[in-house]
Amino acid sequence: MTAYHFSFCGTQCAALPSGALHLPDHDVLCVSDLHLGKSERIARRSGVMLPPYEVRETLEKLQADIAATGPTQIICLGDSFDDLEAAASLDEDMLLWLARLQAGKTWIWIEGNHDPGPIQLGGTHKDQIKIGTLSFRHIATATTAEVSGHYHPKHRVAGRSRPAFLYDDCRLIMPAYGAYTGGLASHAPALRQLFRRPPIAIMTGHKAIPVPVP
């Protein structure tokens, strides 16, 4: 696997090309901002019809990452569903697929701003969780040794923009994992103000590649 391995606040991490974060010493796989059901939510609220394939595409990617890393615990770092009604509207075959992925694993749903309450899909619901030296929550706070999501960071190199991890010595922000998610440029003020110094971007794609953010 063409992951990028690095140490963050004393914990060994691997940024996967898919946008997932693997903590090999803790058998943890973390993904953020799946936004499952986004096409259904857009159709329900605006009438605009998108191809309804984002749930399948996202679960296929997650299944591949689980198979490759063999975690015992999965953390979904908030906004796993585009809203609570989208979670309740998943097709039966997608629900069964999700149940198969959960089988035999500790599955943690971190609550996000799109999915702020429990859903009836198995697993445990928390507003945050600590694993080793790291705290996991959906939206960044003022704390250190923190892994969060929410902002969907993207970084551009040579005219090509890709979802990216952003991190410095005290904070790591995850890219969006979902198929139909947009993103916020790595140099945007909302992101830059969260870091004490210019962060490193780990670009996703065929290979996870670290590059400095100017």
PDB file of C-alpha atoms in Angstrom:
ATOM      1  CA  MET A   1       0.000   0.000   0.000  1.00  0.00           C
ATOM      2  CA  THR A   2       1.383   3.405  -0.998  1.00  0.00           C
ATOM      3  CA  ALA A   3       0.594   5.072   2.321  1.00  0.00           C
ATOM      4  CA  TYR A   4       2.587   7.841   3.972  1.00  0.00           C
ATOM      5  CA  HIS A   5       3.877   6.828   7.414  1.00  0.00           C
ATOM      6  CA  PHE A   6       4.582   9.509  10.001  1.00  0.00           C
ATOM      7  CA  SER A   7       4.598  10.167  13.738  1.00  0.00           C
ATOM      8  CA  PHE A   8       1.984  12.562  15.096  1.00  0.00           C
ATOM      9  CA  CYS A   9       2.101  13.593  18.764  1.00  0.00           C
ATOM     10  CA  GLY A  10       3.818  10.343  19.714  1.00  0.00           C
ATOM     11  CA  THR A  11       1.469   8.049  17.760  1.00  0.00           C
ATOM     12  CA  GLN A  12       2.526   6.205  14.615  1.00  0.00           C
ATOM     13  CA  CYS A  13       0.126   6.972  11.748  1.00  0.00           C
ATOM     14  CA  ALA A  14      -0.316   6.013   8.137  1.00  0.00           C
ATOM     15  CA  ALA A  15      -2.191   8.315   5.784  1.00  0.00           C
ATOM     16  CA  LEU A  16      -3.750   6.074   3.140  1.00  0.00           C
ATOM     17  CA  PRO A  17      -4.164   7.194  -0.501  1.00  0.00           C
ATOM     18  CA  SER A  18      -7.943   6.852  -0.035  1.00  0.00           C
ATOM     19  CA  GLY A  19      -8.091   9.498   2.702  1.00  0.00           C
ATOM     20  CA  ALA A  20      -8.318   7.058   5.641  1.00  0.00           C
ATOM     21  CA  LEU A  21      -5.963   7.213   8.616  1.00  0.00           C
ATOM     22  CA  HIS A  22      -4.501   3.979  10.004  1.00  0.00           C
ATOM     23  CA  LEU A  23      -3.035   3.699  13.505  1.00  0.00           C
ATOM     24  CA  PRO A  24      -1.209   0.355  13.224  1.00  0.00           C
ATOM     25  CA  ASP A  25      -0.151   0.144  16.891  1.00  0.00           C
ATOM     26  CA  HIS A  26      -3.805   0.475  17.976  1.00  0.00           C
ATOM     27  CA  ASP A  27      -5.468  -1.511  15.135  1.00  0.00           C
ATOM     28  CA  VAL A  28      -7.590   1.567  14.357  1.00  0.00           C
ATOM     29  CA  LEU A  29      -8.847   2.845  11.011  1.00  0.00           C
ATOM     30  CA  CYS A  30     -10.343   6.342  10.958  1.00  0.00           C
ATOM     31  CA  VAL A  31     -12.389   7.918   8.164  1.00  0.00           C
ATOM     32  CA  SER A  32     -14.136  11.279   8.153  1.00  0.00           C
ATOM     33  CA  ASP A  33     -17.032  12.953   6.375  1.00  0.00           C
ATOM     34  CA  LEU A  34     -18.473  10.035   4.408  1.00  0.00           C
ATOM     35  CA  HIS A  35     -21.693  12.029   3.791  1.00  0.00           C
ATOM     36  CA  LEU A  36     -23.577   8.865   2.867  1.00  0.00           C
ATOM     37  CA  GLY A  37     -26.949   9.619   1.291  1.00  0.00           C
ATOM     38  CA  LYS A  38     -25.921  12.968  -0.168  1.00  0.00           C
ATOM     39  CA  SER A  39     -27.651  12.365  -3.502  1.00  0.00           C
ATOM     40  CA  GLU A  40     -30.883  11.467  -1.687  1.00  0.00           C
ATOM     41  CA  ARG A  41     -30.678  14.579   0.508  1.00  0.00           C
ATOM     42  CA  ILE A  42     -30.043  16.883  -2.468  1.00  0.00           C
ATOM     43  CA  ALA A  43     -32.972  15.366  -4.383  1.00  0.00           C
ATOM     44  CA  ARG A  44     -35.236  15.668  -1.334  1.00  0.00           C
ATOM     45  CA  ARG A  45     -34.365  19.295  -0.618  1.00  0.00           C
ATOM     46  CA  SER A  46     -33.828  20.761  -4.085  1.00  0.00           C
ATOM     47  CA  GLY A  47     -35.268  18.325  -6.622  1.00  0.00           C
ATOM     48  CA  VAL A  48     -31.869  18.089  -8.349  1.00  0.00           C
ATOM     49  CA  MET A  49     -31.157  14.475  -9.271  1.00  0.00           C
ATOM     50  CA  LEU A  50     -27.610  13.147  -8.967  1.00  0.00           C
ATOM     51  CA  PRO A  51     -26.561   9.600  -9.874  1.00  0.00           C
ATOM     52  CA  PRO A  52     -27.318   7.675  -6.647  1.00  0.00           C
ATOM     53  CA  TYR A  53     -24.031   5.806  -6.526  1.00  0.00           C
ATOM     54  CA  GLU A  54     -22.038   7.647  -3.870  1.00  0.00           C
ATOM     55  CA  VAL A  55     -22.985   5.248  -1.062  1.00  0.00           C
ATOM     56  CA  ARG A  56     -21.801   2.213  -3.033  1.00  0.00           C
ATOM     57  CA  GLU A  57     -18.593   3.944  -4.136  1.00  0.00           C
ATOM     58  CA  THR A  58     -17.763   5.068  -0.596  1.00  0.00           C
ATOM     59  CA  LEU A  59     -18.489   1.654   0.957  1.00  0.00           C
ATOM     60  CA  GLU A  60     -16.404  -0.076  -1.714  1.00  0.00           C
ATOM     61  CA  LYS A  61     -13.466   2.144  -0.784  1.00  0.00           C
ATOM     62  CA  LEU A  62     -14.009   1.549   2.927  1.00  0.00           C
ATOM     63  CA  GLN A  63     -14.244  -2.203   2.420  1.00  0.00           C
ATOM     64  CA  ALA A  64     -10.924  -2.170   0.554  1.00  0.00           C
ATOM     65  CA  ASP A  65      -9.213  -0.165   3.312  1.00  0.00           C
ATOM     66  CA  ILE A  66     -10.543  -2.493   6.014  1.00  0.00           C
ATOM     67  CA  ALA A  67      -9.311  -5.526   4.072  1.00  0.00           C
ATOM     68  CA  ALA A  68      -5.883  -3.949   3.556  1.00  0.00           C
ATOM     69  CA  THR A  69      -5.293  -2.824   7.153  1.00  0.00           C
ATOM     70  CA  GLY A  70      -7.259  -5.375   9.233  1.00  0.00           C
ATOM     71  CA  PRO A  71      -8.366  -2.992  12.011  1.00  0.00           C
ATOM     72  CA  THR A  72     -10.278  -4.100  15.088  1.00  0.00           C
ATOM     73  CA  GLN A  73     -11.750  -0.619  15.580  1.00  0.00           C
ATOM     74  CA  ILE A  74     -13.269   1.792  13.057  1.00  0.00           C
ATOM     75  CA  ILE A  75     -13.788   5.484  13.853  1.00  0.00           C
ATOM     76  CA  CYS A  76     -16.168   7.414  11.597  1.00  0.00           C
ATOM     77  CA  LEU A  77     -15.235  10.982  12.474  1.00  0.00           C
ATOM     78  CA  GLY A  78     -18.556  12.751  12.017  1.00  0.00           C
ATOM     79  CA  ASP A  79     -20.803  13.700   9.095  1.00  0.00           C
ATOM     80  CA  SER A  80     -20.963  10.039   8.180  1.00  0.00           C
ATOM     81  CA  PHE A  81     -24.428  10.781   6.749  1.00  0.00           C
ATOM     82  CA  ASP A  82     -25.561  13.857   4.896  1.00  0.00           C
ATOM     83  CA  ASP A  83     -28.368  14.239   7.440  1.00  0.00           C
ATOM     84  CA  LEU A  84     -30.320  11.960   9.766  1.00  0.00           C
ATOM     85  CA  GLU A  85     -33.080  11.414   7.212  1.00  0.00           C
ATOM     86  CA  ALA A  86     -30.498  10.310   4.657  1.00  0.00           C
ATOM     87  CA  ALA A  87     -29.256   7.741   7.178  1.00  0.00           C
ATOM     88  CA  ALA A  88     -32.799   6.415   7.600  1.00  0.00           C
ATOM     89  CA  SER A  89     -33.291   6.279   3.808  1.00  0.00           C
ATOM     90  CA  LEU A  90     -30.371   4.009   2.887  1.00  0.00           C
ATOM     91  CA  ASP A  91     -31.330   1.097   0.635  1.00  0.00           C
ATOM     92  CA  GLU A  92     -31.595  -2.318   2.268  1.00  0.00           C
ATOM     93  CA  ASP A  93     -28.607  -3.693   0.368  1.00  0.00           C
ATOM     94  CA  MET A  94     -26.449  -0.773   1.549  1.00  0.00           C
ATOM     95  CA  LEU A  95     -27.587  -1.347   5.144  1.00  0.00           C
ATOM     96  CA  LEU A  96     -26.644  -5.019   4.897  1.00  0.00           C
ATOM     97  CA  TRP A  97     -23.274  -4.096   3.387  1.00  0.00           C
ATOM     98  CA  LEU A  98     -22.600  -1.689   6.249  1.00  0.00           C
ATOM     99  CA  ALA A  99     -23.602  -4.376   8.764  1.00  0.00           C
ATOM    100  CA  ARG A 100     -21.109  -6.782   7.193  1.00  0.00           C
ATOM    101  CA  LEU A 101     -18.339  -4.189   7.512  1.00  0.00           C
ATOM    102  CA  GLN A 102     -19.218  -3.681  11.176  1.00  0.00           C
ATOM    103  CA  ALA A 103     -19.272  -7.388  12.047  1.00  0.00           C
ATOM    104  CA  GLY A 104     -16.662  -8.345  14.635  1.00  0.00           C
ATOM    105  CA  LYS A 105     -15.332  -4.789  14.963  1.00  0.00           C
ATOM    106  CA  THR A 106     -15.659  -1.986  17.481  1.00  0.00           C
ATOM    107  CA  TRP A 107     -17.427   0.688  15.431  1.00  0.00           C
ATOM    108  CA  ILE A 108     -17.507   4.286  16.686  1.00  0.00           C
ATOM    109  CA  TRP A 109     -19.764   6.944  15.181  1.00  0.00           C
ATOM    110  CA  ILE A 110     -18.480  10.397  16.168  1.00  0.00           C
ATOM    111  CA  GLU A 111     -21.347  12.864  15.941  1.00  0.00           C
ATOM    112  CA  GLY A 112     -20.978  15.651  13.377  1.00  0.00           C
ATOM    113  CA  ASN A 113     -22.886  18.778  12.477  1.00  0.00           C
ATOM    114  CA  HIS A 114     -24.779  16.901   9.710  1.00  0.00           C
ATOM    115  CA  ASP A 115     -25.586  13.858  11.859  1.00  0.00           C
ATOM    116  CA  PRO A 116     -25.832  15.162  15.442  1.00  0.00           C
ATOM    117  CA  GLY A 117     -27.812  12.279  16.932  1.00  0.00           C
ATOM    118  CA  PRO A 118     -27.804   8.480  17.199  1.00  0.00           C
ATOM    119  CA  ILE A 119     -28.795   6.326  14.249  1.00  0.00           C
ATOM    120  CA  GLN A 120     -30.067   2.755  14.334  1.00  0.00           C
ATOM    121  CA  LEU A 121     -27.181   1.173  12.447  1.00  0.00           C
ATOM    122  CA  GLY A 122     -25.151  -0.533  15.137  1.00  0.00           C
ATOM    123  CA  GLY A 123     -21.974   0.742  16.693  1.00  0.00           C
ATOM    124  CA  THR A 124     -21.449   3.252  19.496  1.00  0.00           C
ATOM    125  CA  HIS A 125     -22.139   6.992  19.336  1.00  0.00           C
ATOM    126  CA  LYS A 126     -19.759   9.483  20.943  1.00  0.00           C
ATOM    127  CA  ASP A 127     -18.977  13.172  20.641  1.00  0.00           C
ATOM    128  CA  GLN A 128     -15.244  12.378  20.915  1.00  0.00           C
ATOM    129  CA  ILE A 129     -12.873   9.544  21.751  1.00  0.00           C
ATOM    130  CA  LYS A 130      -9.242   9.269  22.857  1.00  0.00           C
ATOM    131  CA  ILE A 131      -6.940   6.610  21.399  1.00  0.00           C
ATOM    132  CA  GLY A 132      -3.397   6.525  22.754  1.00  0.00           C
ATOM    133  CA  THR A 133      -2.080  10.093  22.758  1.00  0.00           C
ATOM    134  CA  LEU A 134      -4.711  11.372  20.304  1.00  0.00           C
ATOM    135  CA  SER A 135      -8.187  12.854  20.712  1.00  0.00           C
ATOM    136  CA  PHE A 136     -10.682  12.328  17.876  1.00  0.00           C
ATOM    137  CA  ARG A 137     -13.606  14.729  17.311  1.00  0.00           C
ATOM    138  CA  HIS A 138     -15.463  16.131  14.331  1.00  0.00           C
ATOM    139  CA  ILE A 139     -14.620  19.844  14.552  1.00  0.00           C
ATOM    140  CA  ALA A 140     -11.236  21.162  15.671  1.00  0.00           C
ATOM    141  CA  THR A 141     -10.990  22.857  19.073  1.00  0.00           C
ATOM    142  CA  ALA A 142      -8.177  24.600  20.902  1.00  0.00           C
ATOM    143  CA  THR A 143      -6.718  21.354  22.213  1.00  0.00           C
ATOM    144  CA  THR A 144      -3.534  19.663  21.038  1.00  0.00           C
ATOM    145  CA  ALA A 145      -2.873  16.112  19.813  1.00  0.00           C
ATOM    146  CA  GLU A 146      -6.188  16.317  18.003  1.00  0.00           C
ATOM    147  CA  VAL A 147      -7.568  14.559  14.911  1.00  0.00           C
ATOM    148  CA  SER A 148     -10.660  16.132  13.348  1.00  0.00           C
ATOM    149  CA  GLY A 149     -12.555  16.480  10.079  1.00  0.00           C
ATOM    150  CA  HIS A 150     -15.356  18.847   9.003  1.00  0.00           C
ATOM    151  CA  TYR A 151     -13.391  21.170   6.682  1.00  0.00           C
ATOM    152  CA  HIS A 152     -12.793  18.733   3.774  1.00  0.00           C
ATOM    153  CA  PRO A 153      -9.304  20.155   3.038  1.00  0.00           C
ATOM    154  CA  LYS A 154      -7.918  19.992  -0.487  1.00  0.00           C
ATOM    155  CA  HIS A 155      -4.470  20.949  -1.738  1.00  0.00           C
ATOM    156  CA  ARG A 156      -3.419  22.023  -5.232  1.00  0.00           C
ATOM    157  CA  VAL A 157      -0.095  21.175  -6.876  1.00  0.00           C
ATOM    158  CA  ALA A 158       0.733  21.740 -10.542  1.00  0.00           C
ATOM    159  CA  GLY A 159      -2.843  22.758 -11.292  1.00  0.00           C
ATOM    160  CA  ARG A 160      -4.374  19.623  -9.769  1.00  0.00           C
ATOM    161  CA  SER A 161      -6.394  19.750  -6.556  1.00  0.00           C
ATOM    162  CA  ARG A 162      -6.885  16.670  -4.398  1.00  0.00           C
ATOM    163  CA  PRO A 163      -8.364  15.925  -0.965  1.00  0.00           C
ATOM    164  CA  ALA A 164      -5.572  16.145   1.584  1.00  0.00           C
ATOM    165  CA  PHE A 165      -4.680  15.600   5.213  1.00  0.00           C
ATOM    166  CA  LEU A 166      -3.308  18.723   6.892  1.00  0.00           C
ATOM    167  CA  TYR A 167      -1.130  18.476   9.999  1.00  0.00           C
ATOM    168  CA  ASP A 168       1.434  20.231  12.115  1.00  0.00           C
ATOM    169  CA  ASP A 169       2.915  19.329  15.498  1.00  0.00           C
ATOM    170  CA  CYS A 170      -0.405  19.505  17.384  1.00  0.00           C
ATOM    171  CA  ARG A 171      -3.359  19.095  14.990  1.00  0.00           C
ATOM    172  CA  LEU A 172      -4.351  16.800  12.114  1.00  0.00           C
ATOM    173  CA  ILE A 173      -7.371  17.520   9.917  1.00  0.00           C
ATOM    174  CA  MET A 174      -8.722  14.662   7.828  1.00  0.00           C
ATOM    175  CA  PRO A 175      -9.855  14.890   4.204  1.00  0.00           C
ATOM    176  CA  ALA A 176     -13.439  14.041   3.314  1.00  0.00           C
ATOM    177  CA  TYR A 177     -13.778  10.333   2.506  1.00  0.00           C
ATOM    178  CA  GLY A 178     -17.165  10.453   0.760  1.00  0.00           C
ATOM    179  CA  ALA A 179     -17.516  10.220  -3.003  1.00  0.00           C
ATOM    180  CA  TYR A 180     -19.664  13.347  -3.492  1.00  0.00           C
ATOM    181  CA  THR A 181     -17.938  15.711  -1.088  1.00  0.00           C
ATOM    182  CA  GLY A 182     -16.448  19.073  -2.025  1.00  0.00           C
ATOM    183  CA  GLY A 183     -13.507  20.705  -0.291  1.00  0.00           C
ATOM    184  CA  LEU A 184     -11.861  23.794   1.153  1.00  0.00           C
ATOM    185  CA  ALA A 185      -8.491  24.965  -0.197  1.00  0.00           C
ATOM    186  CA  SER A 186      -5.586  24.312   2.157  1.00  0.00           C
ATOM    187  CA  HIS A 187      -4.641  28.004   2.178  1.00  0.00           C
ATOM    188  CA  ALA A 188      -8.155  29.191   3.110  1.00  0.00           C
ATOM    189  CA  PRO A 189      -8.153  31.432   6.225  1.00  0.00           C
ATOM    190  CA  ALA A 190     -10.567  29.093   8.058  1.00  0.00           C
ATOM    191  CA  LEU A 191      -7.939  26.357   7.834  1.00  0.00           C
ATOM    192  CA  ARG A 192      -4.753  28.393   8.179  1.00  0.00           C
ATOM    193  CA  GLN A 193      -5.881  29.926  11.466  1.00  0.00           C
ATOM    194  CA  LEU A 194      -6.107  26.453  13.021  1.00  0.00           C
ATOM    195  CA  PHE A 195      -2.369  25.814  12.696  1.00  0.00           C
ATOM    196  CA  ARG A 196       0.486  27.355  14.636  1.00  0.00           C
ATOM    197  CA  ARG A 197       2.788  27.102  11.625  1.00  0.00           C
ATOM    198  CA  PRO A 198       2.299  26.265   7.936  1.00  0.00           C
ATOM    199  CA  PRO A 199       1.066  22.656   7.894  1.00  0.00           C
ATOM    200  CA  ILE A 200       2.108  19.702   5.792  1.00  0.00           C
ATOM    201  CA  ALA A 201      -0.478  18.525   3.260  1.00  0.00           C
ATOM    202  CA  ILE A 202      -0.635  14.798   2.504  1.00  0.00           C
ATOM    203  CA  MET A 203      -2.329  14.571  -0.870  1.00  0.00           C
ATOM    204  CA  THR A 204      -4.529  11.575  -1.633  1.00  0.00           C
ATOM    205  CA  GLY A 205      -4.851   9.752  -4.944  1.00  0.00           C
ATOM    206  CA  HIS A 206      -2.836   6.834  -6.307  1.00  0.00           C
ATOM    207  CA  LYS A 207      -0.248   7.502  -3.606  1.00  0.00           C
ATOM    208  CA  ALA A 208      -0.269   9.535  -0.393  1.00  0.00           C
ATOM    209  CA  ILE A 209       2.272  12.320  -0.978  1.00  0.00           C
ATOM    210  CA  PRO A 210       3.388  14.882   1.647  1.00  0.00           C
ATOM    211  CA  VAL A 211       4.005  18.440   0.453  1.00  0.00           C
ATOM    212  CA  PRO A 212       4.493  21.680   2.424  1.00  0.00           C
ATOM    213  CA  VAL A 213       1.712  24.249   2.366  1.00  0.00           C
ATOM    214  CA  PRO A 214       3.273  27.634   1.460  1.00  0.00           C
TER     215      PRO A 214
END
